[in-house]
CSV table of C-alpha atoms in Angstrom, one decimal:
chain,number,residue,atom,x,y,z
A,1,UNK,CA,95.9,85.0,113.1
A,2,UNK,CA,92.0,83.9,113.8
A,3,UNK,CA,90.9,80.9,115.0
A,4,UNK,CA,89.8,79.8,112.4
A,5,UNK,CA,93.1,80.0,109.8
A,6,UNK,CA,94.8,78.6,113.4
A,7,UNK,CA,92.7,75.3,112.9
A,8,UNK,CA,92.7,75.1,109.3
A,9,UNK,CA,96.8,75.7,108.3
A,10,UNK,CA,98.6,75.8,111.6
A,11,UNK,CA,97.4,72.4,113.3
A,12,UNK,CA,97.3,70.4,110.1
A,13,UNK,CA,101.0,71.5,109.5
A,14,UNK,CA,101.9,70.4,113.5
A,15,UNK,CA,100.1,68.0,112.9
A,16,UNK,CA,101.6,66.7,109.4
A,17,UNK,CA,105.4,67.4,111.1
A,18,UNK,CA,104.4,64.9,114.0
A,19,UNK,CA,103.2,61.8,111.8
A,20,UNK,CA,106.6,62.7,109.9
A,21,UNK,CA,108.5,62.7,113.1
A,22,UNK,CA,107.0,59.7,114.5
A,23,UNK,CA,107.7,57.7,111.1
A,24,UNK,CA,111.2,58.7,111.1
A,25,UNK,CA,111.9,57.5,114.9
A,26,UNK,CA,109.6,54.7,113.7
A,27,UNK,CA,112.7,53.8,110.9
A,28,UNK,CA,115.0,55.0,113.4
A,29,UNK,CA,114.0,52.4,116.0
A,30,UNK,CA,114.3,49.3,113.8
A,31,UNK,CA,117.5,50.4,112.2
A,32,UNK,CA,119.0,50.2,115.1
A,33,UNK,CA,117.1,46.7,116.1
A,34,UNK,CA,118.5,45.7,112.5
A,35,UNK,CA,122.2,46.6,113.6
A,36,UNK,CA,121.8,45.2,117.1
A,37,UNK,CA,121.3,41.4,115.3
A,38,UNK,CA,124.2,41.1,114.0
A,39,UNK,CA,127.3,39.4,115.0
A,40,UNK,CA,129.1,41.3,118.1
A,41,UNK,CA,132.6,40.2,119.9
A,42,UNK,CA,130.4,37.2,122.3
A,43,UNK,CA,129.8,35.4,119.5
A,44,UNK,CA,133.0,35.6,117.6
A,45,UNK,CA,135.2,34.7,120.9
A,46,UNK,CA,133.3,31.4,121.2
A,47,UNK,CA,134.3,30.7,117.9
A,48,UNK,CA,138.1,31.8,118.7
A,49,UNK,CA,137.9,30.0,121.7
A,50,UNK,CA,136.5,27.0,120.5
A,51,UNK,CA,138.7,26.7,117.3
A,52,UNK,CA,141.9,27.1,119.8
A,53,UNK,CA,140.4,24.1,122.1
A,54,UNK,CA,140.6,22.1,118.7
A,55,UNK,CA,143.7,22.7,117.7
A,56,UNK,CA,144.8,22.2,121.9
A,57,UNK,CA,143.4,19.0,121.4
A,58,UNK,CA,144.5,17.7,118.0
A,59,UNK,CA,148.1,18.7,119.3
A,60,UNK,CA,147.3,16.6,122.1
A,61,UNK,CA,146.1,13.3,119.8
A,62,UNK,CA,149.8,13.6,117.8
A,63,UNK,CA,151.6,13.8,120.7
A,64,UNK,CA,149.7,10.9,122.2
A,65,UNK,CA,149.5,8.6,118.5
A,66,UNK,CA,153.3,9.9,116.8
A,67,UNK,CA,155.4,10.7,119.7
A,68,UNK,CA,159.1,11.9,118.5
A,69,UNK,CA,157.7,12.5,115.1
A,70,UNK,CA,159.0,16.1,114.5
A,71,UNK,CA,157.7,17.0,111.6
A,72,UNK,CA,154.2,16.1,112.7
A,73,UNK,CA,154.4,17.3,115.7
A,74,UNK,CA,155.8,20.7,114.9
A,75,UNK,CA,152.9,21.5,112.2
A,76,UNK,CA,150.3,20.9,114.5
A,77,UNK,CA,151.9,23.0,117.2
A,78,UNK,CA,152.2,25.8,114.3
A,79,UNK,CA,148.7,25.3,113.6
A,80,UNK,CA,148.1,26.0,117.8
A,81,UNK,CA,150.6,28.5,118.0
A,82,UNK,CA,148.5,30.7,115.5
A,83,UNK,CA,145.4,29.9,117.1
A,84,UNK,CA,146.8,31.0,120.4
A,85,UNK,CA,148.1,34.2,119.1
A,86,UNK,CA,145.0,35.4,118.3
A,87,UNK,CA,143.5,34.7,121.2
A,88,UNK,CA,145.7,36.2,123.1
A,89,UNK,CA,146.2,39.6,121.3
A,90,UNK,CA,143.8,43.0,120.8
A,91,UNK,CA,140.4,42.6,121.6
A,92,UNK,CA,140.2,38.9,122.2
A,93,UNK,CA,142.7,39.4,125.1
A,94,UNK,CA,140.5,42.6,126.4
A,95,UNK,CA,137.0,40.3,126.1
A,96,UNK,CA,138.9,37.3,128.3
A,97,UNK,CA,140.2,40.4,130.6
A,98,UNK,CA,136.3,41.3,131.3
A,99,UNK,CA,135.6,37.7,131.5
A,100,UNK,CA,138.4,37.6,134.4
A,101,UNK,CA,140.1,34.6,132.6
A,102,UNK,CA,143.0,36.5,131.0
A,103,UNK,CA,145.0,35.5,133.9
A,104,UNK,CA,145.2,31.5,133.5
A,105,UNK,CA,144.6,31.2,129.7
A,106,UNK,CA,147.6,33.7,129.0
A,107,UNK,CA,149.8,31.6,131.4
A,108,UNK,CA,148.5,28.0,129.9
A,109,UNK,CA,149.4,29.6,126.7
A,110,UNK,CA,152.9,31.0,128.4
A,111,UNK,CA,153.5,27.2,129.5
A,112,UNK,CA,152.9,25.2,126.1
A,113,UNK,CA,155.0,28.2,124.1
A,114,UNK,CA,158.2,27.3,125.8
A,115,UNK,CA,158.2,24.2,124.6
A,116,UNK,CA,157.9,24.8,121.2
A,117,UNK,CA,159.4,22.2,119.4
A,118,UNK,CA,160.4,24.6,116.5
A,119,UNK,CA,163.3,26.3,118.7
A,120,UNK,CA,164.3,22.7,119.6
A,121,UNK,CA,164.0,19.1,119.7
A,122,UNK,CA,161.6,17.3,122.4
A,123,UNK,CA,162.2,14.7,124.8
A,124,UNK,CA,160.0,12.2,125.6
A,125,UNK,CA,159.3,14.0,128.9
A,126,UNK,CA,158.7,17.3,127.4
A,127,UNK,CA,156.5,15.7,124.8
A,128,UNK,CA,154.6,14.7,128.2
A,129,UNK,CA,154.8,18.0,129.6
A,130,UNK,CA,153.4,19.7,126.4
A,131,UNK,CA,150.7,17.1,126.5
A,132,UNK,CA,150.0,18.0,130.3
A,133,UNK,CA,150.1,21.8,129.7
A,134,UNK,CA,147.3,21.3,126.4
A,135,UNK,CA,145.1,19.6,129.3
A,136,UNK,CA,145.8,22.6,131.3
A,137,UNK,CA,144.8,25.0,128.3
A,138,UNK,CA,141.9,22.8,127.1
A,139,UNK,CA,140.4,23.3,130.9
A,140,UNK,CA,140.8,27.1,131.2
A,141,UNK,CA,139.8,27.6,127.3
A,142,UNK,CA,136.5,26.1,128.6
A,143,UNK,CA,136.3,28.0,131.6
A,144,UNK,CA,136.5,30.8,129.1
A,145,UNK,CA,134.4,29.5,126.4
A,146,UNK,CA,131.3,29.1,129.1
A,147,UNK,CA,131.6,32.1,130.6
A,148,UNK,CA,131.3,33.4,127.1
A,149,UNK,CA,128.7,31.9,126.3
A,150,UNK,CA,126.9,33.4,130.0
A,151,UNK,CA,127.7,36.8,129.3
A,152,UNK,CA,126.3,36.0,125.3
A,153,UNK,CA,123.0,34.8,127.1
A,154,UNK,CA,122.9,38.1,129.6
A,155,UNK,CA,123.3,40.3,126.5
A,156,UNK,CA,121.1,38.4,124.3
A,157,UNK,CA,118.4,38.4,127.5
A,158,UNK,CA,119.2,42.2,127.5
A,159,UNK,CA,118.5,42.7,124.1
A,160,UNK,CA,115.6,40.7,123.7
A,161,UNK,CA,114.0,43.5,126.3
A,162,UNK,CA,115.2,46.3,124.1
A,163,UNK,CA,113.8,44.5,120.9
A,164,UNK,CA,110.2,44.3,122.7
A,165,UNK,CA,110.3,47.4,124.3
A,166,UNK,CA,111.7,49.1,120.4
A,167,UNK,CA,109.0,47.1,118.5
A,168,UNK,CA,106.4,48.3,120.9
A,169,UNK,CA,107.4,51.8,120.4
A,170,UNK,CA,107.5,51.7,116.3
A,171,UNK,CA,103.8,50.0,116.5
A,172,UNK,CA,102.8,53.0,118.7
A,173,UNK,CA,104.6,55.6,116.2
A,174,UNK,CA,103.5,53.8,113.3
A,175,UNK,CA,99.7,53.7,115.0
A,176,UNK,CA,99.4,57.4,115.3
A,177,UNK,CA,101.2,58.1,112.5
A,178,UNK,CA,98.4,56.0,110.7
A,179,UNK,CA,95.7,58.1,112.7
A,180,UNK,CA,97.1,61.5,112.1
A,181,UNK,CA,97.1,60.2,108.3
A,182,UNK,CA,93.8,59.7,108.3
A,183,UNK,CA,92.4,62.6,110.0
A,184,UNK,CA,95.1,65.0,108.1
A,185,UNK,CA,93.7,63.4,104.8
A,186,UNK,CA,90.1,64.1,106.5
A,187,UNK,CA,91.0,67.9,106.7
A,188,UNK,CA,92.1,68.1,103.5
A,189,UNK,CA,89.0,66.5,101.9
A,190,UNK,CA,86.9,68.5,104.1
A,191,UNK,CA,88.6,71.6,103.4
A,192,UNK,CA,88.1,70.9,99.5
A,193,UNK,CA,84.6,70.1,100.0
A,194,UNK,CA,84.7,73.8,101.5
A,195,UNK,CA,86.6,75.6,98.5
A,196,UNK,CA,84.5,73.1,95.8
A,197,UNK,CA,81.2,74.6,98.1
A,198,UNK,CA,82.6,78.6,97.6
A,199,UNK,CA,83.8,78.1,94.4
A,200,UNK,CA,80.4,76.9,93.4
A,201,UNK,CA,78.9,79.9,95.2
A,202,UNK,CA,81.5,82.6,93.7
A,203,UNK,CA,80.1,81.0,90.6
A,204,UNK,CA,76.7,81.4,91.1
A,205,UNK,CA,77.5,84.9,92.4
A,206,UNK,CA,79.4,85.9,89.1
A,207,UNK,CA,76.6,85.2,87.6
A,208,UNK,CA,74.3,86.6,89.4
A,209,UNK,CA,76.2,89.8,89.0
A,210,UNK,CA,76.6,89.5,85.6
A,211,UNK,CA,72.8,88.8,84.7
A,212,UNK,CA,72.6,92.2,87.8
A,213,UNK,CA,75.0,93.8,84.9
A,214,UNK,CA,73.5,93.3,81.7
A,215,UNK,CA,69.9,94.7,83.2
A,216,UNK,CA,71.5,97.4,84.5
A,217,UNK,CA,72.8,98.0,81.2
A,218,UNK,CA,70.0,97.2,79.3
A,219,UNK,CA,68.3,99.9,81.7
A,220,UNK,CA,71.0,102.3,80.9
A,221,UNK,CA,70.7,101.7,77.1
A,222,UNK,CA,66.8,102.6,76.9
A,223,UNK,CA,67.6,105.8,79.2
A,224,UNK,CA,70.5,106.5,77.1
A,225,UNK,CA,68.0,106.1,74.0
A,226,UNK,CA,65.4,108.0,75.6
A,227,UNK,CA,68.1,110.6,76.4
A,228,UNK,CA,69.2,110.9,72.4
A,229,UNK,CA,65.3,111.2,71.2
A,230,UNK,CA,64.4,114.3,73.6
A,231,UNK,CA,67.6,115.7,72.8
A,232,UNK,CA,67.5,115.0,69.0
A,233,UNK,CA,64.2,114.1,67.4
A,234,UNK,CA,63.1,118.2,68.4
A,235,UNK,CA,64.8,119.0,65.2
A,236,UNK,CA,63.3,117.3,62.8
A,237,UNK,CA,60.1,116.8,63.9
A,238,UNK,CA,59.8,120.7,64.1
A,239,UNK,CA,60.5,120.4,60.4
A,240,UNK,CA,58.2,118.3,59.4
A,241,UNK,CA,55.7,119.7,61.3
A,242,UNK,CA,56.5,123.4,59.9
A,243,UNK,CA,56.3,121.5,56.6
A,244,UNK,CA,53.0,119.8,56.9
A,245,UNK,CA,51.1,123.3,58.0
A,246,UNK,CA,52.9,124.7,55.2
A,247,UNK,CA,50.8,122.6,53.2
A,248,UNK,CA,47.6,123.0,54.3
A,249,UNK,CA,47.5,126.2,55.1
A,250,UNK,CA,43.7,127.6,55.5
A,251,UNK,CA,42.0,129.9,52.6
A,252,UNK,CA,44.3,128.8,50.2
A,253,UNK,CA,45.8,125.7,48.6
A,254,UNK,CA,49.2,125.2,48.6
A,255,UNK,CA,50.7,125.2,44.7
A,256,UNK,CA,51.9,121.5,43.1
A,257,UNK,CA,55.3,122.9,43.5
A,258,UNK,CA,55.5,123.6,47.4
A,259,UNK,CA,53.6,120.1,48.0
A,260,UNK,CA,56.6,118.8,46.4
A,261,UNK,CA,59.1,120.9,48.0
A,262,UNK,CA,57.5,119.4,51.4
A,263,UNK,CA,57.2,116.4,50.7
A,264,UNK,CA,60.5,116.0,50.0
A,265,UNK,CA,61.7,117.7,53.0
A,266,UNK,CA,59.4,115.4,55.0
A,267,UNK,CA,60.6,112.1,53.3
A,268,UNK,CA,64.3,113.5,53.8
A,269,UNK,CA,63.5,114.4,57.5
A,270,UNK,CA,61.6,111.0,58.1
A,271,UNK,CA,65.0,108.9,56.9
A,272,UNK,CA,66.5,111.1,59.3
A,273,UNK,CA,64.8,109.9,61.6
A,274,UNK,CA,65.2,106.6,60.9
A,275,UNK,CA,68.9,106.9,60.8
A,276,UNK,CA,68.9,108.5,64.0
A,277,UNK,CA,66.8,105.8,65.8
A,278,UNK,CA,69.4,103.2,64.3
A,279,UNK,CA,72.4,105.4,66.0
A,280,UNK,CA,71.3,105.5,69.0
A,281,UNK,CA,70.4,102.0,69.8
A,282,UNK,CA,73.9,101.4,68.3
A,283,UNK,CA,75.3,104.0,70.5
A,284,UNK,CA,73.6,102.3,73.4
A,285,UNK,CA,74.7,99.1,72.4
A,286,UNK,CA,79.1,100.2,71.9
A,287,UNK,CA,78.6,102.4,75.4
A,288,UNK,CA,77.2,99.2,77.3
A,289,UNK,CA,79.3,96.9,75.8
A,290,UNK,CA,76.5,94.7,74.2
A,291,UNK,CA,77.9,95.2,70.8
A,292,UNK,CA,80.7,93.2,70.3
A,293,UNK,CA,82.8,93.1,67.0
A,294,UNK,CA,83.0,89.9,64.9
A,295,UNK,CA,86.4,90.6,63.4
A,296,UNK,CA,87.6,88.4,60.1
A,297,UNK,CA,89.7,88.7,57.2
A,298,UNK,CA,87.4,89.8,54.8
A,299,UNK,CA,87.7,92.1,51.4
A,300,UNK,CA,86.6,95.1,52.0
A,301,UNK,CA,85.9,96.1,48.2
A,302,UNK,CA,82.1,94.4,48.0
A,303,UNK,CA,80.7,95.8,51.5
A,304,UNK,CA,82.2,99.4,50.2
A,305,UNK,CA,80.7,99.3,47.1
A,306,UNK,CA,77.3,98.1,48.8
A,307,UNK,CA,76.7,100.7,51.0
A,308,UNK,CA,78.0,103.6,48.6
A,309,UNK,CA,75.1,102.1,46.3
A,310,UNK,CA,72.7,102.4,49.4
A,311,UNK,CA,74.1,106.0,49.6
A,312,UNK,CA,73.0,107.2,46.6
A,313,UNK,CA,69.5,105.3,46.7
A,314,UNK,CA,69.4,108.0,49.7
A,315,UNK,CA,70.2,111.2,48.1
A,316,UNK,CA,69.0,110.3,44.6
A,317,UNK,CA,70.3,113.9,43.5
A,318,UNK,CA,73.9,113.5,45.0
A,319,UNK,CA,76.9,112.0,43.2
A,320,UNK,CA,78.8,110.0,45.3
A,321,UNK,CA,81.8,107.9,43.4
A,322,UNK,CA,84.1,105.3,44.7
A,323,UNK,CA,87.4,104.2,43.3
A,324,UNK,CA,88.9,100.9,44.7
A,325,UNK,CA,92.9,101.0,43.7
A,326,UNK,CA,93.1,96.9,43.7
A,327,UNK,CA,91.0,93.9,43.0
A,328,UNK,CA,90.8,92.5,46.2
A,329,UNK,CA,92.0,94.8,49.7
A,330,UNK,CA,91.7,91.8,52.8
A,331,UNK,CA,91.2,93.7,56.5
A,332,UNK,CA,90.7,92.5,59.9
A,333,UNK,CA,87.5,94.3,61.1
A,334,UNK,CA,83.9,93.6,60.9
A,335,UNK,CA,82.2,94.5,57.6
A,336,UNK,CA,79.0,95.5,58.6
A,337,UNK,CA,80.3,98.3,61.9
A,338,UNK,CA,82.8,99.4,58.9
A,339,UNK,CA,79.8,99.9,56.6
A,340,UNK,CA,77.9,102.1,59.2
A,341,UNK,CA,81.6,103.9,60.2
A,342,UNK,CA,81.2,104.9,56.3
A,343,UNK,CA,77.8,105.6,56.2
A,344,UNK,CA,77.8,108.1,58.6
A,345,UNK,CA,81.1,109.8,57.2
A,346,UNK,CA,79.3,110.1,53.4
A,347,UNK,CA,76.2,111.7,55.4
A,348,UNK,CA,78.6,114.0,56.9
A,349,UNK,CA,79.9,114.6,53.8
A,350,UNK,CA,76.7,114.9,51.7
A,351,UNK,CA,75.5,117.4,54.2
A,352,UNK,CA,78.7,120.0,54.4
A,353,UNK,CA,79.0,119.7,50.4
A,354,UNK,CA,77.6,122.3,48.1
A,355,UNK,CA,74.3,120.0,46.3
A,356,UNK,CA,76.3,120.4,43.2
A,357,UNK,CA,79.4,118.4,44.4
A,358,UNK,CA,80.7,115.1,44.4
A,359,UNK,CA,81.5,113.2,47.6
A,360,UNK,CA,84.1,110.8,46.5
A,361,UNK,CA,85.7,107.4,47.9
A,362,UNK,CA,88.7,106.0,47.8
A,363,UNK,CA,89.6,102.7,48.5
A,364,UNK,CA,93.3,101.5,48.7
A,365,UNK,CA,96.4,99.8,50.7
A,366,UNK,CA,99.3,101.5,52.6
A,367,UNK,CA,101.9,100.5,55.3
A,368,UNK,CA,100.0,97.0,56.0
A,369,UNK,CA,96.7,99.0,56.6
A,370,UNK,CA,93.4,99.1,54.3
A,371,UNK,CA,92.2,102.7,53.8
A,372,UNK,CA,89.0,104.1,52.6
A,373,UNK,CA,89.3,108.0,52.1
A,374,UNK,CA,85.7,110.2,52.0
A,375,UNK,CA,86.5,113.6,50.6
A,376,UNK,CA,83.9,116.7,50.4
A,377,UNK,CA,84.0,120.1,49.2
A,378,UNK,CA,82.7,122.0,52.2
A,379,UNK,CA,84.0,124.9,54.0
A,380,UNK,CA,86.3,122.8,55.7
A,381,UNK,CA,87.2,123.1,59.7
A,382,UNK,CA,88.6,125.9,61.7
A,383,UNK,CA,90.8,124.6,64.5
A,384,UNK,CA,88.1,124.8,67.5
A,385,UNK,CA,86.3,122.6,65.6
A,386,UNK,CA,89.0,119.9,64.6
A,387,UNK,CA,89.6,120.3,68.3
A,388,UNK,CA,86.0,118.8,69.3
A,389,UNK,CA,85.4,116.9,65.7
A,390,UNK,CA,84.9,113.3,66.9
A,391,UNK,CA,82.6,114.7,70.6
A,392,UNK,CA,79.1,113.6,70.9
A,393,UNK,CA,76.7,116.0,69.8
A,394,UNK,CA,78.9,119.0,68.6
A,395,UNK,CA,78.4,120.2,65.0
A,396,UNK,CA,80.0,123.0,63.4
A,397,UNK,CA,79.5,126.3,62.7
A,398,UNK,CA,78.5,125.9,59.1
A,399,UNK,CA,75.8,122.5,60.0
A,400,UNK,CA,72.5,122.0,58.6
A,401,UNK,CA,69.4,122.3,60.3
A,402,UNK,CA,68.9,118.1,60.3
A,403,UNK,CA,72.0,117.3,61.4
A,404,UNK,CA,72.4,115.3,64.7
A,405,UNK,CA,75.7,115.8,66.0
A,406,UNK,CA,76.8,112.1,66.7
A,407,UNK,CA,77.6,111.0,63.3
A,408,UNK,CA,80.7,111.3,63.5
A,409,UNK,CA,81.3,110.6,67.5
A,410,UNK,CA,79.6,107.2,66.2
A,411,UNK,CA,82.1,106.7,63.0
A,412,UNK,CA,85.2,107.0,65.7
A,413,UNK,CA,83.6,105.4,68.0
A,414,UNK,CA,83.3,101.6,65.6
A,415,UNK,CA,86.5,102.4,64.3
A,416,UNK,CA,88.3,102.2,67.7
A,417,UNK,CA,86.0,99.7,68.3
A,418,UNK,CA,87.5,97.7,65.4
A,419,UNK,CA,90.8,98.4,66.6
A,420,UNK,CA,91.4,101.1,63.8
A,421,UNK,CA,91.2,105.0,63.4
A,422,UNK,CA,89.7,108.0,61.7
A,423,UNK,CA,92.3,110.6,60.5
A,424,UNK,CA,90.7,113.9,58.9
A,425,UNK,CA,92.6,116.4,57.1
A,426,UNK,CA,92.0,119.5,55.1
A,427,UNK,CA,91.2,118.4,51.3
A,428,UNK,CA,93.5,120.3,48.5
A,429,UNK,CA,90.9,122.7,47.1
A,430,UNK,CA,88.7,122.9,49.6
A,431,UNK,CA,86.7,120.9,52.2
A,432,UNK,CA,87.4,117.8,54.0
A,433,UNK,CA,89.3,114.4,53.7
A,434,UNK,CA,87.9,112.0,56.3
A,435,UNK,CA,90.0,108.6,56.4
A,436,UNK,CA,88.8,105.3,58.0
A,437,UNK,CA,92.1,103.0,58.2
A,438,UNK,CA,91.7,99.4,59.4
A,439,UNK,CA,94.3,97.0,60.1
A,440,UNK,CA,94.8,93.8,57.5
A,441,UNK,CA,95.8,91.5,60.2
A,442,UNK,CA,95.2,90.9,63.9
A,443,UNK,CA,97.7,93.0,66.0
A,444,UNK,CA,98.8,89.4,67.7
A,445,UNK,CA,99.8,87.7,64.1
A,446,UNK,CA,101.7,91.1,63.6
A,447,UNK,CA,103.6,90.9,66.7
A,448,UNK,CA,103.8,87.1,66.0
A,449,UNK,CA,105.8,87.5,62.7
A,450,UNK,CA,108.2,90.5,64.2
């Protein structure tokens, strides 16, 4: 552990478990002054004592105002006797033991009890002696009574000491518990202040990195695109340029029919161009991550029919048909990546097809997915090639001179993007079936309803 993780967690935990330990003496301490007020054995054997040294001396008044009345006299000595017995018994015998006044009390007591005058009859002299021996009680029972009440004022004196020194020490706890509060609640404002402080400046770092990022892939995507012209714009620019001397040959002028010819192939290599500038800025963009799909339910019938309509503005002399199975066919995906996915799968197709044939689209639903299927009638594909179909820059065998080699690298590439997939198969009667399926809900609202 370094000293720094030693002062930030371990002494604001000791620290934390001392203010707890010092508030729990802290209730500890005035529990116990709480049980030390209450009532203890000094206090009730006053009371005991003092209700016997009534009853002594009410017995005392009867004998004196109703001498030979019996029945008086025996109901007060009943109401003694009880008092007596108490007094005498358990712990009020043990407290007058300590108080070293067991001794005459029990034998007053002894005295008075044999002449009870419930076992027999008084005389007049014995009426006199019981009188005599409640005098004798009464004395000792306050002999008892004050010595009591000494031994009540030692232990009070006593405990008063023990409340001041207690209080004292539950101010102190309660004092540093107060100031370890405070300085704990310090530290963990302070320490705050320090995450709110690095969280700031992990903020400002992301950032930093990710503006660091995007330049570094902007940088990457202009290399990248710098990378796909020397490697692809040879081609056709060779083209036109064997075109153009072509014609303007010297001595001769070249016949109405050859200007044509190269015009054409000039116009057709110049859109090639143009497509191929367009591919590789969009390759840039899916390969840096600055192309990001905007996916939606849309029907995928009117951006189909757009861009085979654009198709054939492009190869005027090409038929290129589309048949749409349903009205309306809803997918998840973005329309316009899915109208370049298909644009580049009919140019594939227009360029492996005989110029007599049809390409031809199909657009229809199966197994909750949308499907649009671009067939040719082309030599097809051996298996080396099926093998290495979807790579960037491989062409096969058969390819035109103007092809490019990422068409359809770039058609797989926005259909994975789009969370969907190209499937390609051979076509019955020759050539290839090319098939772009996209899904017709999110994946989550599919899981969602399983």
């Amino acid at each position: 552990m370094n000293q720094a993780t030693f002062w930030r967690t371990t002494v604001p935990v000791l620290l934390l478990m001392l203010c707890v330990g010092l508030l729990v003496y802290g209730f500890l301490r005035l529990r116990a002054i709480e049980d030390s007020m209450r009532l203890d054995d000094a206090t009730n054997m006053v009371w005991v004592i003092s209700q016997t040294q009534v009853e002594a001396l009410e017995l005392q008044v009867v004998l004196a105002e109703s001498p030979g009345d019996t029945g008086r006299i025996g109901e007060q000595y009943d109401l003694f006797r009880s008092r007596i017995d108490m007094l005498t018994q358990g712990p009020q015998l043990r407290f007058l033991e300590r108080l070293e006044v067991a001794g005459p009390v029990v034998g007053a007591a002894r005295a008075a009890q044999r002449l009870d005058p419930a076992v027999r009859q008084l005389a007049p002299y014995e009426e006199q002696a019981l009188s005599r021996e409640m005098g004798v009680l009464v004395r000792e029972l306050n002999r008892a009574a004050n010595r009591a009440m000494v031994s009540e004022w030692r232990v009070l004196s006593d405990r008063l000491g023990s409340y001041r020194t207690a209080v004292a020490q539950v101010a102190y706890s309660l004092g540093v518990g107060v100031l370890l509060a405070i300085y704990l609640g310090w530290r963990i404002l302070a320490d705050r202040r320090a995450r709110l402080d690095a969280e700031i400046l992990r903020e400002r770092s992301q950032r930093l990195e990710e503006d660091l990022d995007r330049e570094r892939a902007t940088v990457a995507h202009w290399r990248d695109f710098a990378a796909v012209v020397s490697h692809q714009f040879r081609t056709p620019l060779a083209v036109i340029d064997s075109a153009a001397q072509r014609m303007y040959r010297r001595g001769q002028p070249a016949a109405p029919e050859v200007l044509e010819a190269k015009q054409a192939t000039i116009r057709e290599m110049v859109g090639s161009l143009d497509r191929l500038v367009d591919a590789a800025l969009l390759i840039g963009r899916i390969d840096h991550q600055i192309v990001r799909p905007q996916q939606v339910i849309v029907d995928l019938a009117p951006p189909v029919r757009s861009i085979v309509e654009e198709m054939r503005r492009r190869h005027p002399g090409r038929r290129i048909s589309l048949a749409v199975e349903e009205p309306e066919l809803h997918a998840w995906c973005d329309a316009k990546l899915v109208q370049h996915a298909l644009m580049n799968l009919i140019d594939n197709a227009v360029k492996y097809s005989p110029p007599d044939t049809a390409v031809d689209l199909t657009l229809f639903r199966q197994d909750e997915q949308v499907a649009c299927t671009v067939a040719d009638r082309g030599p097809g594909l051996s298996d080396a090639e099926a093998e290495k179909l979807f790579a960037r820059f491989q062409r096969g065998e058969d390819a035109p001179a103007a092809g490019t080699g990422i068409g359809l690298w770039l058609a797989q590439r926005l259909a994975l993007l789009l969370q969907g997939r190209i499937a390609v198969q051979p076509r019955t009667g020759g050539g290839t079936l090319f098939t772009l399926w996209m899904p017709e809900t999110p994946p989550n609202q599919k899981e969602d309803a399983e």
